[in-house]
N, CA and C of each residue as an Amber inpcrd file, in Angstrom:
protein
   648
  -5.0240000  -0.5740000   3.5530000  -4.6810000   0.0200000   4.8910000
  -5.0530000  -1.0560000   6.1190000  -4.3000000  -0.9150000   7.0800000
  -4.6840000  -1.6800000   8.3250000  -6.2180000  -1.2980000   8.8230000
  -6.8100000  -2.3560000   9.3640000  -8.1560000  -2.0480000   9.6850000
  -8.3730000  -1.1820000  10.6950000  -7.1300000  -0.7400000  11.6530000
  -7.1370000   0.2750000  12.6030000  -7.4330000   1.5170000  12.1100000
  -7.0180000   1.7720000  10.7560000  -7.3050000   3.2090000  10.1720000
  -8.6020000   3.3370000   9.4460000  -9.5300000   2.1720000   9.6030000
 -10.5900000   2.2730000   8.9870000 -11.8220000   2.3950000   9.8880000
 -11.5630000   3.0950000  11.0120000 -12.7160000   3.3320000  12.0550000
 -13.3770000   4.5640000  11.6610000 -14.5540000   4.6230000  12.3530000
 -15.3850000   5.8390000  12.1050000 -14.9480000   7.0590000  12.7690000
 -14.9720000   8.0520000  12.1000000 -14.3900000   9.2760000  12.6280000
 -15.9020000  10.1930000  13.1970000 -15.8730000  10.2850000  14.4650000
 -16.9390000  10.8410000  14.8890000 -17.2460000  12.3130000  14.5840000
 -18.4090000  12.7590000  14.2400000 -18.7530000  14.1410000  13.8930000
 -18.4540000  14.4450000  12.5420000 -18.1210000  13.6650000  11.6350000
 -17.9370000  14.0090000  10.2290000 -18.8160000  13.1430000   9.3260000
 -19.7760000  13.7800000   8.7850000 -20.7870000  13.0780000   8.0160000
 -21.0630000  14.0300000   6.6860000 -21.3450000  13.2750000   5.7270000
 -21.6320000  13.8840000   4.3430000 -23.2230000  14.0960000   4.2780000
 -23.6460000  15.2410000   4.1870000 -25.2210000  15.4240000   4.1190000
 -25.7220000  15.8240000   2.6820000 -26.5420000  14.6980000   2.1350000
 -26.7260000  14.8310000   0.6030000 -27.8700000  15.9530000   0.5370000
 -28.5480000  16.1860000   1.7030000 -29.6070000  17.2930000   1.7090000
 -29.1320000  18.6980000   1.1280000 -27.8080000  18.8610000   1.2650000
 -27.2200000  20.0760000   0.7680000 -27.5620000  20.3060000  -0.7310000
 -27.9890000  19.2550000  -1.4420000 -28.4670000  19.5600000  -2.8510000
 -29.7510000  19.0690000  -3.1080000 -30.7870000  19.7180000  -2.4700000
 -32.0960000  19.3940000  -2.7050000 -32.5730000  19.0790000  -3.9470000
 -32.0960000  19.8870000  -5.1170000 -32.5740000  19.7260000  -6.3460000
 -31.9890000  18.4120000  -7.1150000 -31.1660000  17.8820000  -6.3360000
 -30.6020000  16.5820000  -7.0700000 -29.4190000  16.8870000  -7.9720000
 -28.8480000  18.1000000  -7.9530000 -27.7660000  18.6060000  -8.7180000
 -26.5930000  18.6990000  -7.5840000 -25.4390000  18.2190000  -7.7040000
 -24.4150000  18.5600000  -6.8240000 -23.6570000  19.9410000  -7.3900000
 -22.4820000  20.2480000  -6.4410000 -21.8720000  21.5080000  -6.8060000
 -21.3280000  21.4560000  -8.2180000 -21.1280000  20.3800000  -8.7360000
 -20.5170000  20.3310000 -10.2000000 -21.4290000  20.5510000 -11.3240000
 -22.8200000  20.6680000 -10.8130000 -23.8340000  20.8340000 -11.8720000
 -24.1580000  19.4560000 -12.4290000 -23.8250000  18.3980000 -11.7810000
 -24.0840000  16.9810000 -12.4560000 -25.2150000  16.2980000 -11.5660000
 -26.3800000  15.6380000 -12.1340000 -27.0970000  15.0400000 -11.4240000
 -26.7470000  13.7130000 -11.1220000 -27.0160000  12.9340000  -9.8720000
 -26.5580000  11.5750000  -9.7750000 -26.9790000  10.6340000 -10.8400000
 -28.1300000  10.8290000 -11.3990000 -28.7150000   9.7430000 -12.4240000
 -27.6840000   9.9700000 -13.5420000 -27.2340000  11.0060000 -13.9260000
 -26.2530000  11.0560000 -15.1680000 -24.9790000  10.5150000 -14.7840000
 -24.4030000  10.8770000 -13.6120000 -23.1580000  10.0940000 -13.2260000
 -23.3140000   8.6790000 -13.2810000 -24.4320000   8.0950000 -12.6710000
 -24.6500000   6.6330000 -12.5290000 -24.6330000   6.1310000 -13.8320000
 -25.3080000   6.7230000 -14.8580000 -25.5030000   6.1280000 -16.2690000
 -24.3790000   6.2530000 -16.9880000 -23.4620000   7.0550000 -16.8280000
 -22.1080000   7.1960000 -17.5650000 -21.1010000   6.2380000 -16.8530000
 -21.1220000   6.2020000 -15.5370000 -20.1290000   5.2380000 -14.8270000
 -20.6110000   3.7950000 -15.1050000 -21.8380000   3.5050000 -15.2250000
 -22.3150000   2.1490000 -15.4820000 -21.8040000   1.7250000 -16.8720000
 -21.8200000   2.6210000 -18.0030000 -21.3710000   2.5010000 -19.1250000
 -19.9710000   2.1960000 -19.2250000 -19.2580000   2.8080000 -18.4050000
 -17.7990000   2.7540000 -18.3930000 -17.5520000   1.3330000 -17.8600000
 -18.1360000   0.9750000 -16.7040000 -17.8410000  -0.3040000 -15.9900000
 -18.1340000  -1.4620000 -16.6760000 -19.2850000  -1.4230000 -17.5620000
 -19.7420000  -2.6030000 -18.3380000 -19.2090000  -2.5080000 -19.6360000
 -18.3420000  -1.4110000 -20.0210000 -17.8440000  -1.5550000 -21.4390000
 -19.0000000  -1.4590000 -22.3700000 -20.0100000  -0.6090000 -22.3470000
 -21.1050000  -0.5550000 -23.1670000 -21.0390000   0.8100000 -23.8790000
 -21.4850000   0.7370000 -25.4160000 -21.3690000   2.0320000 -26.1000000
 -22.3250000   2.7530000 -25.5560000 -21.9770000   4.2040000 -25.3430000
 -22.8760000   5.2510000 -24.8060000 -23.2430000   6.3500000 -25.8850000
 -24.5300000   6.6050000 -25.9240000 -24.7640000   7.5960000 -26.7640000
 -25.4130000   8.6630000 -25.8230000 -25.2390000   9.9080000 -26.2480000
 -25.6840000  11.1700000 -25.4480000 -25.7560000  12.3790000 -26.4610000
 -26.6490000  13.3100000 -25.9280000 -26.6920000  14.5970000 -26.5140000
 -25.7040000  15.4380000 -25.6310000 -25.0260000  16.3310000 -26.5150000
 -24.1260000  17.2130000 -25.7430000 -24.3690000  18.6680000 -25.8890000
 -24.3160000  19.3450000 -24.7300000 -24.7130000  20.6410000 -24.6950000
 -26.0340000  21.0710000 -24.7410000 -26.8070000  20.5300000 -25.7800000
 -28.1060000  20.5580000 -25.9660000 -28.8330000  19.2280000 -25.8890000
 -29.6500000  19.0080000 -24.9610000 -30.4370000  17.7320000 -24.9050000
 -30.9730000  17.2360000 -26.1240000 -31.1530000  18.1400000 -27.0670000
 -32.0720000  17.6410000 -28.2550000 -30.9560000  17.6850000 -29.5300000
 -29.5130000  17.6390000 -29.2300000 -28.6880000  17.7750000 -30.1570000
 -28.5990000  16.3600000 -30.7250000 -27.8800000  16.1580000 -31.9260000
 -27.5810000  14.6650000 -32.4420000 -26.7670000  13.9210000 -31.4220000
 -27.0070000  12.6350000 -31.4270000 -26.3680000  11.7660000 -30.5120000
 -24.8420000  11.7960000 -30.9210000 -24.0120000  11.6730000 -29.7680000
 -22.5420000  11.3860000 -29.8610000 -22.4710000   9.8350000 -29.6950000
 -21.7620000   9.2310000 -30.2600000 -21.5910000   7.7530000 -30.0920000
 -20.1390000   7.4290000 -29.6620000 -20.0010000   6.9160000 -28.2940000
 -18.7590000   6.7010000 -27.8540000 -18.4480000   5.4340000 -27.2720000
 -17.2510000   5.0000000 -26.9670000 -16.9110000   3.8710000 -26.1680000
 -16.3140000   4.4600000 -24.9390000 -17.0080000   4.5270000 -23.8790000
 -16.6910000   5.2160000 -22.6260000 -15.5780000   4.5100000 -21.7480000
 -14.3540000   5.0690000 -21.5910000 -13.4040000   4.5340000 -20.7680000
 -13.2030000   4.8520000 -19.2870000 -13.5720000   6.0160000 -18.8660000
 -13.2270000   6.6280000 -17.5530000 -14.0890000   7.8570000 -17.1780000
 -14.3190000   7.9330000 -16.1150000 -15.0450000   9.1250000 -15.5590000
 -13.9110000   9.7950000 -14.5150000 -13.6620000  10.9170000 -14.8890000
 -12.4480000  11.5740000 -14.0520000 -13.1120000  12.9940000 -13.4730000
 -12.8430000  13.2330000 -12.2350000 -13.0870000  14.4530000 -11.7560000
 -11.6490000  15.3690000 -11.7310000 -11.7620000  16.5750000 -12.0630000
 -10.4770000  17.3980000 -12.1600000 -11.0130000  18.8590000 -11.7790000
 -10.3210000  19.5380000 -10.8410000 -10.6210000  21.0240000 -10.5780000
 -12.1530000  21.3250000 -10.6100000 -12.8410000  20.3810000  -9.9020000
 -14.3140000  20.7990000  -9.5440000 -15.2150000  20.3550000 -10.7410000
 -14.6920000  19.8300000 -11.6600000 -15.5840000  19.3570000 -12.8610000
 -15.3060000  17.7420000 -13.1990000 -16.3400000  17.2560000 -13.6280000
 -16.3660000  15.7820000 -14.1600000 -16.2970000  15.5530000 -15.5990000
 -15.3260000  14.7800000 -16.0260000 -15.3170000  14.4690000 -17.4470000
 -15.4340000  12.9570000 -17.8450000 -15.8820000  12.7520000 -18.9190000
 -15.8660000  11.3420000 -19.5950000 -14.6320000  11.4410000 -20.6190000
 -13.6860000  10.3460000 -20.4480000 -12.7100000  10.0120000 -21.3270000
 -13.0910000   8.9080000 -22.2540000 -13.4590000   9.1350000 -23.4860000
 -14.0090000   8.2460000 -24.4170000 -13.3500000   8.0350000 -25.7390000
 -13.5390000   6.9480000 -26.4960000 -13.2740000   6.8140000 -27.9870000
 -14.4840000   7.4010000 -28.7700000 -14.3970000   8.2250000 -29.4210000
 -15.5800000   8.9390000 -30.3730000 -15.6590000   8.1320000 -31.5910000
 -16.8270000   7.3020000 -31.7180000 -16.8860000   6.5030000 -32.9650000
 -17.1620000   7.2550000 -34.1320000 -17.6340000   8.4600000 -34.0900000
 -17.9880000   9.2470000 -35.3060000 -16.7760000   9.9900000 -35.7210000
 -15.8280000  10.3480000 -34.7150000 -14.4600000  11.0620000 -35.1820000
 -13.3190000  10.2660000 -35.0560000 -13.5650000   8.9020000 -34.6050000
 -12.3340000   7.7790000 -34.8350000 -11.1750000   8.4860000 -34.1730000
 -11.4430000   8.9900000 -32.8160000 -10.3970000   9.6210000 -32.0530000
 -10.7900000   9.5580000 -30.5440000  -9.9390000   9.9530000 -29.6560000
 -10.0850000  10.0630000 -28.3080000 -10.6280000  11.4300000 -28.0980000
 -11.5040000  11.5780000 -27.2430000 -12.2340000  12.8290000 -26.9310000
 -12.4870000  13.0120000 -25.2190000 -12.7280000  14.0710000 -24.9000000
 -13.1060000  14.2520000 -23.4520000 -14.4700000  15.0780000 -23.3830000
 -15.3060000  14.7230000 -22.4910000 -16.5780000  15.3800000 -22.6470000
 -16.9430000  15.6060000 -21.0900000 -17.5060000  16.8730000 -21.0610000
 -17.9040000  17.3590000 -19.6200000 -19.2280000  16.6830000 -19.3120000
 -19.2760000  16.1560000 -18.1750000 -20.4950000  15.2550000 -17.7980000
 -21.6410000  16.1250000 -17.4550000 -21.3310000  17.3960000 -17.0650000
 -22.5110000  18.1380000 -16.7660000 -23.1580000  18.6180000 -18.0500000
 -22.5100000  18.5120000 -19.2490000 -23.1670000  18.9310000 -20.5460000
 -23.7940000  17.6130000 -21.3070000 -23.7770000  16.4720000 -20.6150000
 -24.1280000  15.3040000 -21.2780000 -25.6330000  14.9760000 -20.9060000
 -26.4100000  14.3340000 -21.9360000 -27.8570000  13.8320000 -21.8510000
 -27.8180000  12.4780000 -22.2270000 -27.4520000  11.4170000 -21.3890000
 -27.4370000  10.1330000 -21.8120000 -28.5470000   9.6870000 -22.6370000
 -28.5850000   8.8460000 -23.4990000 -29.7030000   8.2720000 -24.1470000
 -29.6960000   6.7760000 -24.1270000 -30.6330000   6.3710000 -23.3070000
 -30.6550000   4.8580000 -22.8470000 -31.7340000   4.0380000 -23.7240000
 -31.5240000   2.8900000 -23.8380000 -30.5090000   2.0210000 -23.2200000
 -29.1500000   2.2060000 -23.9790000 -27.9970000   1.6190000 -23.3920000
 -26.8540000   1.7110000 -24.0370000 -26.7400000   0.7500000 -25.1810000
 -25.5830000   0.9870000 -25.9500000 -25.4120000   0.2810000 -27.2050000
 -24.6930000  -1.0870000 -26.9690000 -24.2000000  -1.5920000 -27.9870000
 -23.3170000  -2.8240000 -27.7470000 -22.0570000  -2.8360000 -27.0030000
 -21.7430000  -3.9880000 -26.3290000 -20.3950000  -4.0300000 -25.6740000
 -19.2480000  -3.8220000 -26.6220000 -17.9870000  -3.3590000 -26.1090000
 -16.8450000  -3.1400000 -26.7760000 -15.5950000  -3.7330000 -25.8880000
 -14.5790000  -4.0680000 -26.7090000 -13.3660000  -4.1620000 -26.0920000
 -12.5500000  -3.0050000 -25.8160000 -12.1270000  -3.0230000 -24.6240000
 -11.3930000  -1.8360000 -24.1370000 -10.0590000  -1.4570000 -24.9480000
  -9.9350000  -0.1560000 -25.4260000  -8.6130000   0.2430000 -26.0400000
  -7.5990000   0.6400000 -25.1320000  -6.4830000   0.6970000 -25.5700000
  -5.2130000   1.2250000 -24.6970000  -5.4400000   2.7760000 -24.8090000
  -5.6280000   3.5210000 -23.7160000  -5.6240000   4.9220000 -23.7640000
  -4.1310000   5.3990000 -23.8910000  -3.9420000   6.3510000 -24.9010000
  -2.6900000   6.8590000 -25.1450000  -1.7870000   7.0530000 -24.0490000
  -2.0980000   7.6200000 -22.7660000  -1.4790000   8.0190000 -21.6920000
  -1.4690000   6.8960000 -20.6600000  -2.1210000   5.7470000 -20.7750000
  -2.3290000   4.7180000 -20.1060000  -3.4480000   4.7300000 -19.0250000
  -3.9520000   5.8120000 -18.7170000  -5.1750000   6.0470000 -17.8620000
  -6.0560000   7.1840000 -18.2470000  -7.2150000   7.1890000 -17.8440000
  -8.1100000   8.1480000 -18.3280000  -7.6990000   9.5450000 -17.4670000
  -7.1760000   9.4150000 -16.2720000  -6.9250000  10.3590000 -15.5400000
  -5.5690000  11.2170000 -16.1190000  -4.6100000  10.4190000 -16.6420000
  -3.4690000  10.7850000 -17.2900000  -3.9240000  11.5730000 -18.5020000
  -4.8140000  10.8020000 -19.3010000  -5.2380000  11.5070000 -20.6760000
  -5.8650000  12.9090000 -20.4450000  -6.6870000  12.9830000 -19.4040000
  -7.2390000  14.3090000 -19.1020000  -6.1320000  15.3690000 -18.6610000
  -5.2780000  14.8970000 -17.7480000  -4.1060000  15.8160000 -17.5120000
  -3.4670000  16.3580000 -18.7860000  -3.0290000  15.4450000 -19.6630000
  -2.3560000  15.6560000 -20.8350000  -3.1390000  16.6990000 -21.7680000
  -4.5130000  16.6400000 -21.7330000  -5.3280000  17.5380000 -22.4540000
  -5.4790000  18.8870000 -21.6750000  -5.0850000  18.9210000 -20.4170000
  -5.2690000  20.2070000 -19.7260000  -3.8070000  20.9170000 -19.6100000
  -2.8580000  20.5360000 -20.2870000  -1.4720000  21.2520000 -20.2800000
  -1.7180000  22.5720000 -20.9110000  -0.9340000  23.4360000 -20.2730000
  -1.0340000  24.7930000 -20.8220000  -1.4700000  25.7970000 -19.5680000
  -2.2550000  25.0330000 -18.6580000  -2.8150000  25.8240000 -17.4890000
  -1.7720000  25.8850000 -16.3580000  -1.7150000  26.8870000 -15.3750000
  -0.5430000  27.2020000 -14.3950000  -0.4850000  25.8010000 -13.5820000
   0.7740000  25.5260000 -13.1640000   1.0660000  24.3020000 -12.3340000
   2.0300000  24.9380000 -11.3140000   2.1760000  26.2990000 -11.1390000
   3.0860000  26.7690000 -10.2810000   2.8020000  26.4260000  -8.8450000
   1.4640000  26.0860000  -8.4840000   0.8540000  26.0090000  -7.2750000
   0.6140000  24.5180000  -6.9350000   1.4340000  23.6150000  -7.7950000
   1.1000000  22.1620000  -7.5440000   1.6720000  21.7990000  -6.0460000
   0.8800000  20.9280000  -5.4650000   1.2130000  20.3540000  -4.2340000
   2.4190000  19.6360000  -4.2450000   3.1720000  19.8040000  -3.1860000
   4.5160000  19.0870000  -3.0290000   4.5990000  17.6540000  -2.8140000
   3.2570000  17.2900000  -2.1490000   2.8620000  15.7490000  -1.8150000
   1.7380000  15.2750000  -2.5570000   1.7080000  14.3140000  -3.5110000
   0.5890000  14.0070000  -4.2740000   0.6380000  12.4110000  -4.1180000
  -0.4470000  11.7620000  -3.6980000  -0.6340000  10.3730000  -3.3460000
  -1.8380000   9.8870000  -4.1730000  -1.9140000   8.4910000  -4.3070000
  -2.9690000   7.8710000  -4.8670000  -3.5920000   6.8040000  -3.9110000
  -4.7570000   6.5890000  -3.8780000  -5.5190000   5.7230000  -3.0640000
  -6.7840000   5.1240000  -3.7630000  -7.3200000   4.1650000  -3.2000000
  -8.6420000   3.6720000  -3.6640000  -9.3390000   3.6230000  -2.5150000
 -10.6450000   4.2840000  -2.5290000 -11.6490000   4.3450000  -1.4790000
 -12.7010000   3.4600000  -1.8470000 -13.3080000   2.9420000  -0.8590000
 -14.3730000   1.9760000  -0.9140000 -15.7640000   2.5850000  -0.8890000
 -15.9320000   3.5600000  -1.9650000 -17.2010000   4.2900000  -2.1000000
 -17.4650000   4.4390000  -3.5220000 -18.5440000   4.5940000  -3.9470000
 -18.9690000   5.0200000  -5.3210000 -18.4990000   6.2750000  -5.6640000
 -18.1720000   6.4650000  -6.9210000 -17.7380000   7.9390000  -7.4250000
 -18.6880000   8.9280000  -7.1200000 -19.9140000   8.7270000  -7.1660000
 -20.9400000   9.7610000  -6.7400000 -20.8140000  10.3620000  -5.4590000
 -20.2180000   9.5180000  -4.5580000 -20.1340000   9.7890000  -3.0980000
 -18.8230000  10.4720000  -2.7210000 -17.7650000  10.5110000  -3.8010000
 -16.3820000  10.7800000  -3.5510000 -16.2020000  12.2160000  -4.3320000
 -16.6410000  12.2580000  -5.5730000 -16.0290000  13.2860000  -6.4950000
 -16.4670000  14.7300000  -5.9030000 -17.6830000  14.7730000  -5.3840000
 -18.1900000  16.1320000  -4.9710000 -17.4000000  16.6690000  -3.8980000
 -16.6170000  15.8630000  -3.1270000 -15.8760000  16.4230000  -2.0490000
 -14.3560000  16.6300000  -2.3170000 -13.9570000  16.2080000  -3.7110000
 -12.6780000  16.3310000  -4.1930000 -12.6600000  17.5560000  -5.1430000
 -11.7720000  18.6020000  -4.5650000 -11.6430000  19.6340000  -5.4970000
 -10.3080000  20.0320000  -5.8100000  -9.2920000  19.4700000  -5.2570000
  -7.7860000  19.7140000  -5.3960000  -7.1810000  18.2810000  -5.8550000
  -8.0580000  17.3910000  -6.5040000  -7.5010000  16.1870000  -6.9240000
  -8.1250000  15.5620000  -8.1350000  -7.8550000  14.2920000  -8.4290000
  -8.5320000  13.6330000  -9.5810000  -9.2050000  12.3810000  -9.0840000
 -10.3110000  12.0910000  -9.7490000 -11.0680000  11.0290000  -9.3700000
 -11.4260000  10.1210000 -10.5290000 -11.5130000   8.6710000 -10.3540000
 -11.8030000   7.9080000 -11.4930000 -12.6100000   6.7120000 -10.8160000
 -13.8790000   6.4610000 -11.5930000 -14.6410000   5.3680000 -10.9670000
 -13.8400000   4.0700000 -11.3780000 -13.6460000   3.1270000 -10.5330000
 -13.1590000   1.7950000 -10.8420000 -14.0930000   0.7400000 -10.7890000
 -15.3130000   0.8560000  -9.9290000 -16.2890000  -0.2810000  -9.9410000
 -17.4610000   0.4820000  -9.3660000 -18.5970000  -0.1820000  -9.0970000
 -19.7660000   0.3200000  -8.6100000 -19.5790000   0.8580000  -7.1890000
 -18.4880000   0.3290000  -6.4700000 -18.2710000   0.5850000  -5.0510000
 -16.8190000   0.9140000  -4.7490000 -16.0390000   1.3970000  -5.6190000
 -14.7670000   1.8270000  -5.2720000 -14.1720000   2.9030000  -6.2760000
 -13.5440000   3.9270000  -5.8090000 -13.1390000   4.9230000  -6.8290000
 -11.5110000   5.2720000  -6.4130000 -10.7960000   5.3450000  -7.5740000
  -9.4010000   5.9230000  -7.3030000  -9.2930000   7.3040000  -7.1150000
  -8.4760000   7.8120000  -6.2220000  -8.4320000   9.1690000  -5.9030000
  -6.9910000   9.6530000  -5.9590000  -6.6940000  10.9360000  -6.5500000
  -5.3960000  11.3580000  -6.5630000  -5.4740000  12.7260000  -5.7480000
  -4.8540000  12.7470000  -4.6920000  -4.8710000  13.9090000  -3.8610000
  -3.6140000  14.4770000  -3.4900000  -3.5890000  15.8590000  -3.2760000
  -2.3730000  16.6370000  -2.9340000  -2.4340000  17.3130000  -1.6900000
  -1.3060000  17.5970000  -1.0130000  -1.2670000  18.3540000   0.2520000
   0.0940000  18.8360000   0.4750000   0.2890000  19.7390000   1.5390000
   1.7550000  20.1570000   1.7850000   2.4200000  19.1330000   2.6360000
   1.8950000  17.9400000   3.0690000   2.5590000  16.7970000   3.7590000
   1.8530000  15.5620000   3.4850000   2.6420000  14.4520000   3.5590000
   1.9900000  13.2310000   3.3850000   0.8100000  12.9220000   4.2400000
   1.1730000  13.3440000   5.4840000   0.1520000  13.2900000   6.5870000
  -1.0660000  14.0140000   6.2580000  -1.0530000  15.1740000   5.5070000
  -2.1270000  15.8480000   5.0900000  -3.0260000  15.0320000   4.0450000
  -2.2790000  14.3500000   3.2300000  -3.0660000  13.4840000   2.3800000
  -3.8120000  12.3550000   2.9530000  -3.0630000  11.7820000   3.8930000
  -3.8410000  10.7420000   4.6880000  -5.0300000  11.2760000   5.3670000
  -4.9690000  12.4330000   5.9660000  -6.1190000  13.0380000   6.6930000
  -7.3320000  13.2940000   5.7920000  -6.9590000  13.8120000   4.7650000
  -8.0530000  13.9960000   3.4510000  -8.8550000  12.7770000   3.1920000
  -8.0970000  11.6710000   3.2510000  -8.6570000  10.4700000   2.7190000
  -9.4250000   9.7640000   4.0630000  -8.9480000   9.9290000   5.2150000
  -9.6820000   9.3170000   6.5060000 -10.9020000   9.9780000   6.6280000
 -10.9910000  11.1300000   6.2110000 -12.2510000  11.8440000   6.4720000
 -13.5310000  11.5320000   5.6960000 -13.2490000  10.4530000   4.6600000
 -14.2410000  10.1060000   3.8570000 -15.0610000   8.6570000   4.7710000
 -14.3900000   8.3520000   5.8940000 -15.1600000   7.4430000   6.6960000
 -15.3760000   6.0950000   5.9490000 -14.4590000   5.6720000   5.2420000
 -14.5580000   4.4740000   4.5560000 -13.2160000   3.6640000   4.3500000
 -13.3500000   2.3730000   4.0170000 -12.1560000   1.7150000   3.7410000
 -11.3690000   2.2650000   2.7250000 -10.0490000   2.2200000   2.6940000
  -9.1730000   2.5150000   1.5100000  -7.9050000   1.8530000   1.4820000
  -7.3790000   1.8240000   0.3600000  -5.9670000   1.2470000   0.0280000
  -5.1120000   2.1760000  -0.4880000  -3.8590000   2.4480000   0.0380000
  -2.8350000   3.1890000  -0.3970000  -2.1540000   2.5690000  -1.6140000
  -2.0130000   3.2350000  -2.7500000  -1.4090000   2.7900000  -4.0060000
  -0.0340000   3.2900000  -4.0260000   0.3870000   4.4630000  -3.6640000
   1.5350000   5.0790000  -3.4660000   1.5190000   6.5280000  -3.6810000
   2.6320000   7.2780000  -3.7380000   4.0080000   6.6060000  -3.8140000
   4.5730000   6.2430000  -2.3870000   5.8690000   5.8670000  -2.2790000
   6.3920000   5.3300000  -0.9830000   6.2770000   6.3600000   0.3040000
   6.3170000   7.5310000  -0.0240000   6.1560000   8.7400000   0.8750000
   4.8040000   8.4970000   1.6660000   3.8720000   8.2430000   0.8000000
   2.4480000   8.0980000   1.4190000   2.1860000   6.7380000   2.1250000
   2.8860000   5.6890000   1.7240000   2.8890000   4.4540000   2.3360000
   3.5550000   4.6790000   3.7000000   4.6520000   5.2140000   3.9240000
   5.3660000   5.4350000   4.9330000   4.4450000   6.4410000   6.0640000
   3.8990000   7.3340000   5.5410000   3.0590000   8.2390000   6.3390000
   1.8780000   7.4870000   6.9820000   1.2860000   6.3440000   6.1840000
   0.0520000   5.5820000   6.6590000   0.5680000   4.7990000   7.7880000
   1.9560000   4.0860000   7.6060000   2.4690000   3.3240000   8.4990000
   2.6790000   4.1310000   9.9320000   3.2240000   5.2290000   9.6200000
   3.4650000   6.0270000  10.9100000   2.2200000   6.4720000  11.6630000
   1.1890000   6.8020000  10.8630000  -0.1070000   7.1620000  11.4670000
  -0.5850000   6.0310000  12.3120000  -0.4690000   4.6360000  11.7600000
  -1.0090000   3.4340000  12.4900000  -0.2770000   3.4690000  13.7610000
   1.1820000   3.7950000  13.7220000   1.9370000   3.6070000  14.9970000
   1.4190000   4.5550000  16.0200000   1.0740000   5.8880000  15.7270000
   0.6940000   6.8020000  16.4370000  -0.7950000   6.5830000  17.0270000
  -1.6210000   5.9810000  16.2830000  -2.8620000   5.5830000  16.7190000
  -2.6410000   4.6300000  17.7830000  -1.8850000   3.6240000  17.5060000
  -1.6580000   2.4700000  18.4910000  -1.2690000   3.1010000  19.8870000
  -0.2870000   3.9760000  19.7080000   0.3640000   4.6190000  20.9150000
  -0.9030000   5.5150000  21.6050000  -1.5800000   6.0190000  21.0210000
  -2.7310000   6.8820000  21.5770000  -3.5520000   5.9330000  22.3320000
  -3.8410000   4.7510000  22.0210000  -4.6250000   3.8470000  22.7130000
  -4.1190000   3.0580000  23.8230000  -2.8020000   3.3010000  23.9000000
  -2.0780000   2.7090000  25.0180000  -1.9870000   3.5680000  26.2970000
  -2.4490000   3.1350000  27.3490000  -2.5810000   3.9090000  28.5340000
  -1.0990000   4.0720000  29.1440000  -0.6860000   5.4000000  29.4910000
   0.5280000   5.7810000  30.1070000   0.4870000   5.5510000  31.6590000
   1.6630000   5.3110000  32.1790000   1.6820000   5.3510000  33.6120000
   1.2540000   6.7430000  34.2880000   0.2900000   6.5780000  35.1940000
  -0.1200000   7.7390000  35.7980000  -1.2020000   8.7160000  35.0910000
  -1.5350000   8.2400000  33.8340000  -2.5080000   8.9480000  33.1080000
  -3.9490000   8.1490000  33.1790000  -4.8400000   8.8510000  33.6360000
  -6.1950000   8.3430000  33.7020000  -6.6970000   7.6810000  32.2890000
  -7.2570000   6.5170000  32.3400000  -7.8330000   6.0400000  31.0450000
  -9.2490000   6.1670000  31.0110000 -10.0600000   6.4220000  32.1580000
 -11.4560000   6.6740000  31.9650000 -12.0550000   7.9920000  32.4570000
């Protein structure tokens, strides 16, 4: 996105003090999210207790952390079951240190987000947004996912997150992204790219003084 759209939006701030216990609205502690995301990013085998902290370890090759409908999920290759699985992050108790590094496998649907969506089929989609776009926001997943409830989130690196958002209009999608007060890049589709360019033009016009209109 042009730098003009990456300016600070006055009055919009995210207050982490809303979660004094260290647990956000999804029931996940930042330490767990960071441990799981780090294992994904470094392609390190991850062991964790599931549902019960004292349960036998699940051994996985983690491929993606995805937020969907207010919950966070890990998409991983389960080494014990020799198959792809999804795990709710709020039910995981990582056991550190992580295990050996592994080579990434090809996820059947191409992405962790797509895999989770394929496992969620059967739920109602009659209320799907007419405009759905994809962007990369220059913030860690821990600072993004808690604010995304009608979209999907996937950690790309320690400081960037892919977000899929929906709205009634492309301008609405852009507005939802700009409120994060961070740099971002539009991945698509074309409708969202056009909306971003149109917004850039409107912002430029708003800064241009008109004849007879006071500027100060």
